[in-house]
Structures are given as C-alpha cells and as structure tokens.
XYZ file of C-alpha atoms in Angstrom:
704
model
C -24.161 -38.576 -8.629
C -22.033 -40.125 -6.154
C -18.838 -38.474 -7.825
C -20.769 -35.318 -7.535
C -21.375 -35.594 -3.786
C -17.492 -36.543 -3.233
C -16.444 -33.528 -5.037
C -18.503 -31.171 -3.079
C -17.818 -32.996 0.249
C -13.887 -32.521 -0.833
C -14.188 -28.982 -1.898
C -16.119 -27.928 1.233
C -13.508 -29.831 3.400
C -10.655 -27.567 1.699
C -12.461 -24.386 2.383
C -13.001 -25.446 5.865
C -9.719 -26.286 6.332
C -8.277 -23.273 5.034
C -10.973 -20.627 6.480
C -10.246 -21.996 10.130
C -6.283 -21.938 9.644
C -6.446 -18.023 8.663
C -9.865 -16.617 9.671
C -10.824 -19.007 12.762
C -14.643 -19.111 13.413
C -15.579 -15.798 11.850
C -18.637 -16.134 9.512
C -19.499 -15.060 6.178
C -22.180 -14.995 4.048
C -22.931 -18.411 2.589
C -25.350 -17.839 -0.392
C -23.054 -16.874 -3.317
C -20.057 -19.129 -2.386
C -22.348 -22.175 -1.673
C -24.083 -21.882 -5.172
C -20.545 -21.139 -6.600
C -18.919 -24.369 -4.709
C -22.072 -26.249 -6.286
C -21.579 -25.140 -9.593
C -17.696 -26.005 -9.679
C -18.504 -29.415 -8.505
C -21.045 -30.198 -11.101
C -19.008 -29.301 -13.552
C -16.189 -31.355 -12.277
C -18.710 -34.472 -12.124
C -19.819 -33.504 -15.476
C -16.102 -33.791 -16.990
C -15.572 -36.886 -14.926
C -18.567 -38.772 -16.039
C -18.094 -38.197 -19.841
C -15.215 -40.716 -19.673
C -15.271 -44.502 -19.139
C -13.379 -45.977 -15.648
C -9.865 -45.342 -16.704
C -10.497 -41.932 -18.128
C -12.568 -40.893 -15.116
C -10.025 -41.956 -12.987
C -7.335 -39.749 -14.764
C -9.835 -36.671 -14.937
C -10.627 -36.976 -11.186
C -6.751 -37.406 -10.556
C -6.170 -33.994 -12.477
C -8.829 -31.902 -10.974
C -7.953 -33.086 -7.343
C -4.610 -32.008 -7.941
C -5.376 -28.709 -9.668
C -7.994 -28.004 -6.467
C -5.126 -28.953 -4.097
C -2.316 -26.623 -5.800
C -4.936 -23.779 -5.603
C -5.726 -23.958 -1.904
C -1.848 -25.044 -1.179
C -0.465 -21.682 -3.326
C -2.949 -19.627 -1.336
C -2.045 -21.282 2.088
C 1.821 -20.501 1.532
C 1.348 -17.109 0.224
C -1.288 -15.867 2.822
C 1.320 -17.618 5.667
C 3.899 -15.240 4.350
C 2.201 -11.818 3.255
C -1.229 -12.030 5.177
C -3.006 -11.404 1.885
C -4.301 -13.546 -1.011
C -2.070 -14.511 -4.139
C -3.681 -12.560 -7.165
C -3.300 -13.660 -10.564
C -1.475 -10.211 -11.247
C 1.184 -11.054 -8.778
C 1.772 -14.344 -10.170
C 2.023 -13.227 -13.853
C 4.113 -9.957 -13.076
C 5.697 -10.448 -10.002
C 6.601 -14.264 -9.923
C 10.084 -14.113 -11.281
C 11.183 -11.361 -8.769
C 9.592 -13.025 -5.845
C 11.342 -16.428 -6.686
C 14.670 -14.738 -7.221
C 14.544 -12.324 -4.352
C 12.501 -13.791 -1.591
C 13.221 -17.360 -2.081
C 14.168 -17.292 1.889
C 10.746 -16.123 2.966
C 9.117 -18.391 0.526
C 11.004 -21.282 1.945
C 10.050 -20.508 5.499
C 6.338 -19.941 4.735
C 6.144 -23.391 3.003
C 7.775 -24.945 6.011
C 5.139 -23.052 8.587
C 2.274 -24.073 6.135
C 3.360 -27.957 6.199
C 0.425 -29.358 8.505
C -2.328 -27.245 6.557
C -0.551 -28.564 3.414
C -1.040 -32.049 4.835
C -4.798 -31.555 5.626
C -5.477 -30.211 2.116
C -3.595 -33.263 0.773
C -5.989 -35.778 2.818
C -8.548 -36.144 0.210
C -6.145 -36.888 -2.476
C -4.327 -39.358 -0.313
C -7.380 -41.312 0.837
C -8.845 -41.451 -2.844
C -5.394 -43.412 -3.857
C -5.590 -45.632 -1.204
C -9.037 -46.695 -1.975
C -8.186 -47.210 -5.797
C -5.031 -49.267 -4.457
C -7.630 -51.452 -2.231
C -9.907 -51.437 -5.351
C -12.771 -50.210 -2.872
C -13.630 -47.619 -5.170
C -14.363 -47.424 -9.118
C -15.849 -44.629 -11.404
C -18.251 -45.005 -14.159
C -19.190 -43.262 -17.560
C -22.595 -40.959 -16.588
C -25.500 -42.192 -18.670
C -27.091 -39.336 -21.047
C -29.845 -38.516 -18.595
C -27.251 -37.845 -15.984
C -25.132 -35.795 -18.212
C -28.215 -33.459 -19.090
C -29.226 -33.195 -15.297
C -25.658 -32.105 -14.218
C -25.630 -29.685 -17.244
C -29.030 -28.375 -16.339
C -27.977 -28.056 -12.753
C -25.065 -26.160 -13.655
C -26.725 -23.541 -15.946
C -29.476 -23.080 -12.799
C -26.553 -22.580 -10.459
C -24.846 -20.125 -12.835
C -28.031 -18.202 -12.582
C -28.670 -18.473 -9.158
C -24.912 -17.327 -8.826
C -25.782 -14.251 -10.788
C -28.833 -13.517 -9.427
C -27.383 -13.465 -5.754
C -24.784 -10.655 -6.870
C -27.377 -8.501 -8.793
C -29.759 -8.789 -6.095
C -27.347 -8.021 -3.325
C -26.343 -5.046 -5.516
C -29.891 -3.579 -5.753
C -30.289 -4.200 -1.870
C -26.930 -2.343 -1.363
C -25.356 -5.450 0.553
C -21.806 -5.465 1.959
C -21.146 -8.923 -0.252
C -22.214 -7.848 -3.187
C -20.173 -4.545 -2.763
C -17.139 -6.497 -1.864
C -17.338 -8.769 -4.912
C -18.120 -6.179 -7.309
C -17.350 -2.417 -7.481
C -14.752 -2.207 -4.318
C -13.147 -5.384 -4.656
C -11.072 -6.671 -2.194
C -9.629 -10.067 -2.206
C -8.999 -10.676 1.285
C -12.563 -9.630 2.414
C -13.956 -12.008 -0.630
C -11.421 -14.925 0.662
C -12.835 -14.497 4.130
C -16.444 -14.128 3.645
C -16.832 -16.338 0.554
C -14.278 -18.708 0.346
C -10.810 -19.475 -1.715
C -12.924 -20.661 -4.895
C -14.907 -17.262 -4.828
C -11.920 -15.186 -4.567
C -9.635 -17.053 -7.388
C -12.953 -16.895 -9.465
C -13.290 -13.141 -8.724
C -10.027 -12.411 -9.458
C -9.488 -14.009 -12.759
C -12.685 -12.101 -13.626
C -11.183 -8.924 -12.589
C -7.891 -9.453 -14.391
C -9.801 -10.153 -17.586
C -11.936 -7.010 -17.120
C -8.622 -4.992 -16.379
C -7.519 -6.302 -19.597
C -10.203 -5.142 -21.699
C -10.676 -1.889 -19.885
C -6.812 -1.166 -20.249
C -7.165 -1.442 -24.238
C -9.981 1.057 -23.991
C -8.671 3.635 -21.473
C -4.955 3.643 -21.667
C -4.149 6.586 -24.297
C -2.670 5.875 -27.703
C 0.776 6.026 -28.199
C 2.027 9.743 -28.372
C 0.075 10.835 -25.236
C 2.200 12.974 -22.868
C 3.361 10.668 -19.952
C 5.725 12.970 -18.136
C 4.986 16.581 -17.846
C 6.170 19.265 -15.727
C 3.345 21.529 -13.490
C 2.645 24.871 -14.218
C 5.124 26.955 -13.871
C 4.868 28.371 -10.350
C 5.020 31.986 -9.419
C 8.072 33.520 -7.552
C 7.541 35.346 -4.297
C 7.901 39.060 -4.849
C 11.433 40.533 -4.664
C 12.942 37.086 -5.013
C 14.830 35.736 -8.112
C 14.120 32.501 -9.512
C 16.307 30.004 -7.707
C 17.036 31.997 -4.914
C 16.607 30.402 -1.889
C 15.174 31.900 1.723
C 15.244 29.179 4.432
C 12.554 30.266 6.990
C 13.919 30.410 10.763
C 12.071 28.214 12.858
C 14.121 29.322 15.983
C 13.137 32.852 15.471
C 16.800 33.854 16.978
C 18.799 36.779 15.959
C 22.336 35.935 14.378
C 25.525 36.498 16.242
C 25.988 39.808 13.729
C 22.913 41.101 14.514
C 23.298 40.500 18.320
C 26.341 42.730 18.083
C 24.423 45.776 17.102
C 22.570 47.958 19.565
C 18.541 47.838 18.680
C 17.364 50.604 16.951
C 14.860 53.245 19.192
C 11.153 52.466 18.221
C 10.253 55.775 16.137
C 6.660 53.835 14.570
C 4.198 51.755 16.363
C 4.331 48.148 15.867
C 2.446 46.883 13.114
C -0.643 44.685 13.757
C 0.267 41.092 12.891
C -0.994 40.079 9.432
C -3.663 37.512 9.585
C -2.298 34.081 8.345
C -3.544 33.224 4.909
C -6.577 30.863 4.989
C -7.478 30.886 1.237
C -8.096 27.354 -0.418
C -5.565 25.177 -1.895
C -7.091 24.851 -5.399
C -6.556 25.886 -8.862
C -8.665 27.935 -11.124
C -9.642 24.437 -13.023
C -11.736 25.165 -16.001
C -14.549 22.627 -14.947
C -16.584 23.236 -18.206
C -13.438 22.159 -20.106
C -12.881 19.230 -17.748
C -16.403 17.927 -18.047
C -16.079 18.247 -22.065
C -12.680 16.259 -22.062
C -14.074 13.806 -20.079
C -16.406 12.522 -22.493
C -18.948 10.071 -22.359
C -16.762 7.543 -20.120
C -18.701 6.553 -16.994
C -15.558 6.674 -14.615
C -14.071 10.260 -16.376
C -17.504 11.860 -16.055
C -17.834 10.868 -12.402
C -14.353 12.289 -11.883
C -15.080 15.577 -13.411
C -18.385 15.783 -11.179
C -16.585 14.681 -7.936
C -13.645 17.295 -8.323
C -16.113 20.067 -9.264
C -18.158 19.325 -6.215
C -15.169 18.936 -3.613
C -14.343 21.609 -1.011
C -10.479 22.361 -1.146
C -8.549 22.461 1.899
C -7.522 26.144 3.056
C -3.877 27.159 4.063
C -3.265 27.430 7.356
C -0.648 28.291 10.010
C 1.915 25.721 8.732
C 1.433 26.614 5.111
C 5.087 27.482 3.892
C 6.955 26.588 7.153
C 9.657 24.802 5.172
C 9.401 26.865 1.986
C 12.896 26.991 0.435
C 13.948 23.715 2.359
C 15.664 20.476 1.231
C 13.636 17.194 1.801
C 14.634 13.845 2.441
C 11.716 11.465 2.036
C 12.045 7.815 3.261
C 9.430 4.655 2.787
C 11.040 2.473 5.494
C 10.765 -1.359 4.837
C 8.589 -2.926 7.439
C 9.169 -0.063 10.175
C 7.118 -0.099 13.388
C 6.809 1.943 16.387
C 7.875 -0.787 18.367
C 11.545 -0.898 16.676
C 12.212 2.058 18.780
C 14.187 1.943 22.017
C 15.693 5.294 23.461
C 18.934 2.929 24.195
C 19.274 0.855 20.973
C 17.830 3.366 18.092
C 18.361 6.722 19.704
C 18.322 8.615 16.522
C 14.872 7.202 15.753
C 13.741 7.620 19.107
C 14.890 11.384 18.886
C 13.287 12.010 15.357
C 9.828 10.243 16.350
C 9.519 12.561 19.919
C 10.589 15.887 18.594
C 9.692 18.503 16.039
C 6.068 16.931 14.896
C 4.512 14.128 16.700
C 1.806 12.313 15.642
C 0.056 9.821 18.388
C -2.707 8.968 15.983
C -0.790 7.888 12.789
C -1.435 4.676 10.539
C -0.173 2.839 7.814
C -2.420 0.548 6.230
C -1.803 -2.928 4.560
C -2.756 -3.012 0.875
C -2.594 -5.467 -1.460
C 0.858 -5.617 -2.577
C 2.168 -4.644 0.760
C 5.684 -2.651 -0.290
C 4.700 -1.538 -3.727
C 1.363 -0.218 -2.713
C 2.656 1.202 0.606
C 5.362 3.285 -1.455
C 2.794 4.077 -4.066
C 0.596 5.687 -1.330
C 3.604 7.512 0.266
C 4.860 9.050 -2.862
C 1.123 9.700 -4.711
C -1.586 10.650 -2.143
C -3.834 8.182 -3.697
C -5.299 5.037 -2.566
C -3.941 1.753 -4.730
C -6.204 0.208 -7.285
C -5.826 -3.485 -7.148
C -2.388 -4.701 -7.271
C 0.970 -3.261 -8.743
C -0.885 0.523 -8.685
C 3.007 1.968 -8.674
C 3.940 0.042 -11.732
C 0.859 0.782 -13.604
C 1.365 4.568 -13.110
C 4.940 4.017 -14.883
C 2.323 4.330 -17.950
C 0.547 7.437 -17.184
C 1.028 11.194 -16.416
C 2.237 11.693 -12.867
C 2.387 15.423 -13.383
C 1.345 16.102 -9.542
C 3.738 13.999 -7.662
C 6.174 15.732 -5.286
C 9.275 16.059 -7.227
C 7.330 17.581 -10.112
C 6.722 20.273 -7.729
C 10.454 20.545 -6.630
C 11.438 20.576 -10.178
C 9.080 23.489 -10.824
C 11.786 25.623 -8.466
C 14.728 24.271 -10.381
C 15.462 21.445 -7.789
C 17.283 18.195 -8.914
C 15.398 15.139 -7.506
C 16.918 11.633 -6.852
C 15.792 8.455 -5.515
C 17.647 5.450 -4.286
C 16.629 1.790 -3.113
C 19.330 -0.628 -1.673
C 18.008 -3.763 -3.645
C 17.597 -4.327 -7.318
C 16.798 -1.721 -9.912
C 14.183 -3.491 -11.671
C 12.108 -5.179 -8.652
C 8.660 -3.882 -8.935
C 9.813 -2.140 -12.339
C 10.713 0.838 -10.213
C 13.246 1.847 -12.907
C 10.166 2.819 -14.888
C 7.936 4.230 -12.346
C 10.092 6.293 -10.315
C 11.490 8.164 -13.177
C 7.808 8.625 -14.249
C 7.297 10.287 -11.266
C 10.255 12.965 -11.598
C 13.124 10.972 -10.073
C 16.477 10.089 -11.310
C 16.465 6.507 -9.517
C 19.479 4.321 -8.870
C 19.631 0.850 -7.065
C 22.369 -1.039 -5.649
C 21.910 -3.882 -8.064
C 20.606 -4.307 -11.526
C 18.466 -7.295 -11.437
C 17.356 -8.525 -14.894
C 18.353 -5.051 -16.543
C 21.311 -4.867 -19.017
C 24.565 -3.453 -17.747
C 24.865 -1.626 -21.174
C 21.744 0.221 -20.797
C 21.184 0.520 -16.747
C 24.581 0.260 -15.468
C 24.848 4.081 -15.015
C 21.736 3.819 -12.522
C 23.810 1.725 -10.005
C 25.381 2.966 -6.733
C 27.982 0.907 -5.635
C 27.639 -0.398 -1.780
C 30.273 -2.584 0.107
C 27.757 -5.677 0.656
C 25.486 -5.515 -2.606
C 24.649 -9.514 -2.038
C 23.627 -9.387 1.468
C 19.905 -10.126 2.570
C 18.569 -7.627 3.219
C 20.971 -5.097 2.290
C 22.526 -2.394 4.521
C 20.506 1.161 4.872
C 23.818 2.663 6.511
C 25.942 1.412 3.263
C 23.168 2.821 0.967
C 23.845 6.153 2.840
C 27.494 5.987 2.742
C 27.202 5.550 -1.135
C 24.684 7.880 -1.986
C 24.979 11.074 0.088
C 28.045 12.779 -1.799
C 25.763 12.539 -5.031
C 23.663 15.366 -3.762
C 24.988 16.557 -0.312
C 26.785 19.783 -2.251
C 23.911 20.750 -4.121
C 22.495 24.159 -3.719
C 18.874 22.533 -2.999
C 17.869 18.736 -2.962
C 14.855 16.765 -2.814
C 15.898 12.856 -2.152
C 14.012 9.795 -1.910
C 14.958 6.576 -0.089
C 13.259 3.040 -0.437
C 15.060 1.210 2.466
C 15.028 -2.700 2.708
C 17.314 -3.265 5.954
C 13.847 -3.845 7.823
C 12.629 -6.713 5.660
C 11.445 -9.997 7.054
C 12.161 -12.991 7.958
C 13.236 -11.759 11.488
C 16.185 -13.962 12.722
C 19.403 -14.341 13.106
C 20.312 -17.178 10.610
C 18.847 -15.696 7.368
C 18.674 -12.069 8.016
C 22.184 -10.417 7.868
C 21.270 -7.147 9.094
C 20.090 -8.804 12.186
C 22.903 -10.999 12.848
C 25.126 -7.937 12.268
C 23.233 -6.164 15.176
C 22.739 -9.379 17.357
C 24.920 -8.350 20.072
C 23.312 -5.195 20.859
C 20.042 -6.956 21.642
C 21.230 -10.034 23.114
C 20.340 -8.623 26.815
C 16.451 -8.112 25.556
C 14.161 -10.877 27.238
C 12.429 -11.399 24.149
C 11.746 -14.352 21.711
C 14.409 -14.477 19.019
C 11.821 -13.036 16.277
C 11.230 -9.657 18.332
C 15.035 -9.419 19.081
C 16.004 -9.930 15.501
C 13.254 -7.290 14.467
C 14.669 -4.629 16.707
C 18.221 -5.576 15.650
C 17.659 -5.156 11.659
C 16.232 -1.563 12.566
C 19.337 -0.670 14.362
C 20.834 -0.631 10.781
C 18.373 1.690 10.032
C 19.074 3.973 13.251
C 22.650 3.878 11.769
C 21.888 4.914 8.683
C 19.597 8.165 9.759
C 22.586 8.935 12.412
C 24.923 9.109 9.457
C 22.784 10.940 7.432
C 22.071 13.782 10.205
C 26.211 14.067 10.501
C 26.569 14.486 7.200
C 23.992 17.318 6.891
C 25.482 18.810 9.809
C 28.662 18.712 8.629
C 27.854 20.282 5.133
C 25.762 23.122 7.182
C 22.540 21.854 5.944
C 20.962 20.332 8.928
C 18.509 23.198 10.055
C 17.443 23.786 6.533
C 16.457 20.117 5.698
C 13.534 18.355 6.512
C 13.342 14.514 6.876
C 10.293 12.753 6.435
C 9.848 9.031 7.419
C 7.001 6.571 6.963
C 6.507 2.899 6.813
C 5.262 0.873 3.915
C 3.538 -1.632 6.034
C 3.692 -3.025 9.531
C 5.746 -6.225 10.024
C 3.387 -8.862 8.606
C 6.041 -11.021 8.855
C 5.526 -11.350 12.377
C 2.332 -13.472 13.854
C -0.005 -11.236 15.737
C 0.942 -13.172 18.885
C 4.971 -12.101 17.877
C 3.811 -8.531 16.979
C 1.904 -8.331 20.323
C 5.019 -9.524 22.196
C 7.070 -6.766 20.398
C 4.608 -4.330 21.485
C 4.247 -5.179 25.012
C 0.337 -5.095 24.430
C -2.607 -6.331 22.905
C -3.269 -4.973 19.334
C -6.319 -6.171 18.642
C -8.779 -3.078 18.759
C -9.562 -0.209 16.860
C -7.070 -0.803 14.174
C -4.236 -0.855 16.594
C -2.310 -3.430 14.281
C -2.071 -0.641 12.213
C -0.639 2.403 14.270
C 2.696 3.631 13.321
C 5.046 6.684 13.604
C 5.564 9.346 11.470
C 8.778 11.160 11.493
C 8.623 14.816 10.367
C 11.641 16.033 11.544
C 13.484 19.555 11.261
C 16.725 20.440 13.238
C 15.680 24.156 13.658
C 12.591 23.262 15.678
C 13.035 23.578 19.343
C 9.832 22.501 20.865
C 7.919 19.323 19.554
C 4.366 20.133 18.296
C 1.903 17.475 18.870
C -0.766 16.344 16.485
C -3.427 14.466 17.942
C -5.585 14.413 14.733
C -6.032 10.642 12.966
C -3.974 10.697 10.061
C -2.229 8.160 7.662
C 0.253 7.724 4.766
C -2.115 8.898 2.394
C -1.992 12.015 3.638
C 1.760 12.646 3.409
C 2.139 14.370 -0.090
C -0.559 16.988 0.352
C 0.863 17.727 3.977
C 4.197 17.886 2.373
C 3.324 20.099 -0.056
C 1.742 22.769 2.199
C 4.516 22.746 4.763
C 6.687 23.282 1.744
C 4.756 26.301 0.410
C 3.973 24.974 -3.145
C 0.676 26.343 -4.902
C -1.268 23.032 -5.184
C -4.700 21.729 -5.601
C -6.044 19.796 -2.566
C -8.690 18.158 -4.843
C -5.966 16.011 -6.966
C -5.428 13.642 -3.989
C -7.441 11.197 -1.918
C -5.604 11.891 1.238
C -5.541 15.672 2.846
C -3.172 17.957 4.621
C -2.832 16.975 7.965
C -2.914 20.320 9.756
C -5.902 21.296 7.495
C -9.097 21.938 9.729
C -10.804 18.852 8.108
C -11.465 16.063 10.361
C -9.035 13.212 10.141
C -9.698 9.939 8.311
C -7.711 6.985 7.972
C -8.976 4.347 5.186
C -7.931 0.653 4.969
C -7.889 -1.801 2.400
C -11.227 -3.253 3.304
C -12.943 -0.117 3.988
C -12.703 -0.068 7.718
C -11.718 3.563 8.694
C -10.530 5.523 11.715
C -11.453 9.049 12.301
C -10.921 11.706 15.090
C -14.710 10.717 15.911
C -14.809 6.771 15.323
C -12.851 3.582 14.756
C -15.027 1.353 12.489
C -13.627 -2.301 12.250
C -15.514 -3.888 8.879
C -13.885 -7.227 9.348
C -14.798 -7.458 13.269
C -18.277 -5.297 12.756
C -17.117 -3.334 15.744
C -17.558 0.502 16.079
C -15.586 2.303 18.883
C -16.729 5.913 19.372
C -14.143 8.291 20.453
C -16.307 11.122 20.646
C -19.976 11.205 22.455
C -22.711 11.740 19.806
C -26.434 11.065 19.592
C -27.342 7.811 18.244
C -29.047 9.577 15.431
C -26.139 11.629 14.795
C -23.994 8.280 15.027
C -26.051 7.106 11.803
C -25.970 10.053 9.903
C -22.016 10.247 10.459
C -21.327 6.710 9.684
C -23.570 7.197 6.480
C -21.292 10.133 5.331
C -18.160 8.656 6.183
C -18.778 5.643 4.305
C -19.859 7.510 1.245
C -16.675 9.520 1.675
C -14.539 6.306 1.830
C -16.052 5.004 -1.089
C -15.567 8.239 -3.078
C -11.740 8.334 -2.349
C -11.461 4.985 -3.510
C -13.348 5.518 -6.590
C -11.491 8.712 -7.095
C -8.118 7.034 -6.859
C -8.959 4.250 -8.888
C -10.374 6.243 -11.709
C -7.398 8.690 -11.821
C -5.071 5.674 -12.380
C -7.423 3.814 -14.939
C -7.691 6.663 -17.243
C -4.712 8.747 -17.386
C -6.757 11.615 -15.473
C -4.090 13.956 -14.555
C -3.386 14.262 -17.977
C -6.846 15.410 -18.819
C -6.814 17.677 -15.911
C -3.670 19.473 -16.978
C -5.202 20.459 -19.985
C -7.674 22.589 -17.735
C -5.431 24.144 -15.466
C -4.539 27.944 -16.493
C -0.462 28.100 -17.324
C -0.427 24.581 -18.023
C 1.424 23.620 -21.259
C -1.179 22.119 -24.114
C-alpha cells in the first residue's frame, strides 16, 4: 500500500502547485475532489501492483509522465489564455493554434518554466531514488489487489453520491460540475484532475447528444427571415434615412416659411408595443416533441415578457451599418493624443459608462459569437457549432430581408475557427487575407489582398484599404469586421503592429507591455480614421452607423500589467471586464449617456431596435439596451452585474449599487440568479437543438 500513498502524495502535491500558482489561497470544496483523487491513485496503484518489479517501474514512469503532461499542458495554456485547455480545443483547434499562435505558445511556455520544474520534481526524485537503488516496487499479493479494487469501487460510489447529494441540496459545486459546467470554476474549486475528468465526460455526452439532436441531412440550415412589411408609401428597397440633426436643408432654408393656417398637431405618442411576433405557441409546443430541452424552450419562450419599442426604435432605419469585433480591445487603449478617432467615437454619439465584455471559454471565437448572435456560448466553439444549424435571426438576415448585401472581413486566415463555414451561415459573404488550410481552387475568390499578409498580427488599416472599395458605392450596405491588430503578445519584438507604432508611444512612462498594447491599437485607430474619411468622401458618413465592441479584455496581460495600463485597481465589482462600446453616427450632435448596465450579448437586439427591424426580443439571451428592462450582465462563471448589484461568484462578494432592504435583497438575488440560469439554458438549448428552425415554422409568414 506504500505505492498508493506515494501516488496520492504526488498527485496532491501537483494539485497544490497548480492551485497556488493560478488561484492563490482561494478555497474550494474538497468533498468531491478528494474522493476523485483517491479513486485515481487507487487505480494507479492497482495497475502498478499487477506487475513484477521491472514492469511496475515501467508502469510507474508512464503514469507519472502522463500525470505531469496533464498538469504541464494546463499550466502553459492557463498562463497564456487564463482558461483551462479543454478536450474540444485540442481536437478541433490544436493545429490552428500551433500554426497561427506559436509565438504566444512559446512565450507562455517560457513564462511557465518555474512551475513546470516544480511539477517535474516528483519524477526527478523518483529517478534519483531508483538510480541510488533506494526504492523498489513489488507485485501486490492477491488480497492487496482485492482491497485496492474494492476501495476504488467504494470511492467511485462516494464521488457519485457527492454529486447526487449536492444536486438534491442545490449546492453550487454540483451545479457547476453538472448542468452549468464551467471548466475554470471546476478547476479552481475542485482541481485539475476533476476538471479534466469532467471535461472528458462533457465531450463524450456532447458526442451522443449531437447524434440525437442535430437534424438529419436535408434540414434547412440557411433560411431568410419572414418578409418584412414595407412602410406605407415607400417602395421596396427605397431608402429614407432619418435626419438626426433636425436641421433644414440649404434649399429649404431659402424659401420663406408658409404662414400657419392650421393649429400644430399634437405630437404622436411613441410606439411602445412589444417587440414580439405572433408565434403559434401551441404549434411550437407540438413541434418541440418529448425532448426535455426543446420542451423547456417552448415553455420558456411562452412565459417570457417581450421588451417594448421605445423612443430609439427606428432611429437609424434605412442606414448603413459597419459592425466591428475588435481583437483584445480595451477602454485603456484609448488616448486623446494617440488614438484620437477612438477617443472621439467612444465619447460622442452614444456613451456607455457601464458596458462590460465578459471573457468566455473560447476567448475570441466565443466573444465574436456573443456579439453576432445575442446568445451565451455553450461550452467551447459555439460559433463553429452554429455553422450546422439554422441561424435565421442573425443581423445580416434582417438586412438581407430589405435587399441589403452583407459582407464580412477578417485580416487573418479564412479557415481559422472555421469562419469560412460559420459566417456564411450567419448570412455574410465572408473574406479573409489568407487561405489557411483551404484550397486555392475552391476558396481563392474569398481572399482580399493586403500589403503585408504574413505580418503578425496583420494590419487593420491595410484591411480597410483593401475592402472598403468593395462596398462603398453600394446603395446600402452592412459590413462586419473581425480585427486582429490588437492581438497579444504585447511587446516590440514579436508584435509587428506594436513595433510599427513604437515611436508614437516612446514618451509614455510605462512598461514595454503597456506601451506595446497602446501601440498596436494605434493601428486600429488608423483603420477607423481611414474608414471615416472614405465614408465622408463618398457622402455616406451621416447615414452610416459604426458599432465596435471587443471580443474580450487583453488577457495576454497579467492583472498587474493591466492595472498599470488602467492606472487603477481592477479587483472589485467585475471591473476587469469593463470596456467601451462604440455606437456612433456622424449625424448626432450631442452625446447620449446610457448609464444602464449592459454587455456584448445585448448588442444584436439593440441594433435591431435602432434600425427599426421587426424582431422578436424573446429570440435572444440579450436585451435591447434602450428598453425599460433592468440591465443584466452575465459572466462565464455565473457572476453578474445589474443596475442594482454586482455579484462576484468567485470572490463570494456582493456589492449593492442601490439601497434595498435585506428581505428585498434575498428575493432580488434569487430572482436574478434564476434569470441568469434561464438565459444560459436558453442559449445552450437553442444551439444544441437547432431550435430557430423549429421556431421559424411557427412564425406567420415564414416559409415552410
């Protein structure tokens, strides 16, 4: 049984090294992970004891190296991305990551070397002991094997009971491990082995679920929206931009005013009707069948109260839209002297002081998914998963219903994250600056040429130069950009956008990391300045809206480095995820400050409202920011921020922004926590079950 104690000690040691490095002295729940750890080491001891001395030694070495590799890989990945490495990322994105982000991987490895050496210490000690012949493994006797086997079975039952009892008691640890699985939370509270075990089970269950849930071949994937009604007296396709300045034209100013012969009409009351379609809820329930998830969705949609139209509904009806997801963008990249265009756009038109961009499991891809779909990601690679289902209620589908041709661009590889599949499924004609692993013959037409396609990262400014001519002369356009100039690492040796703008930040009294971060965002500023210049020259600046949101905060910086950039502490009230939202139009004369708590999942319904589209607000996890509904910001670990409270689940803190009684506080927290869970489930079940395709069949006017 000595070998079992050795295995247990080594595994416990590795867990402690990893936990202290990344989570410090934060506590966790030891009940389940302790049982799992003992279960794993019992199985290890049983396997080792099945062989004689030579075979046992070989088995011990193999298991130690496997164990070390698990912890080492998680250490390097967490150092880079602040997230655990999941099985899906290794199976689906491994090759992409190695070919595109080898510099970041190398930097992360070098930074993690001290921890890797500590993790390797048990292997080194065991090799020394064997070399000195101070240690020898023996084959276990039959009774010892039986004891270990029975112990393993009892520990397995113990682990199952821990989860089941926690589930019945409504314990957080059981919820995090099961239905609302969050790898980072499981790793922090239960350990690396628990996270790896749960992730393997999660992917296995998803495999079987996908076989059951994904529709058979022949199911409609890309489908236009129901035909939108044209406003009275307006021909299809005729554009009537709204004049936000309320100024008379030069021609009208020359004409003397007509005398008033009739009283001024009373101003019309704004339309505050619900943003909802007349969905056949009975049919929706019938089509949902007996599936637990689709049945839940039918009931949830039927029970939701839609948001209402408001004073901003249709404000930009008939306008063009340029929508950007900005790589690694943060409020703290903005300087009036260094990034004047960003500064102007953030502080004019609409201003959002309480805007947040959460970090999701697949960082950029999930951040992009949230921006484009108004849904919360389900595990990893939700954007990639969405390429095989009906995304009928995406932004380009609404524009397409009005005859607008929709384009999307990315200044990196066409195939990365399978954007060549997901973005056309959203409704975009998607192009990139490089092919990636795709064939020239099949995909060559989807490449736009830029001056330095092999720079890393590539230039957002060069992307604008290459792509604007494709749409600037269209009668009306909607364009989406995924930028890359702001990508880590932030230094002047490996980041070509930072080195390109190095002189501009030379006078800043900051570390190289902070200066390099600002420098690479100067390239984004140049891109936006060029975009505004081209729009103005084409006479389309005042009837074009520009929306820009980050995919995530710059997690390539440590907390200390990011706080240096910010010039303040970012350790409370989810401040790490505060960001700026650009929602800008050149025709707005005065800024409109929106204090409401809001986030990237709210972007799609907000834009649909502003552009006057007839949409159903129950189709999204986000809500129109201008609606009367209280703001709700949801984070990956089920923390949340509202206009009333900031709840940090990791730190177990609750900061009230509005004074309410203790009795009201409890009821309020229960209600919001349930709302958070519901929106998570709604998003996950939509994606897993291709549910927009089912909803489409229940909306009057939709094609069968």
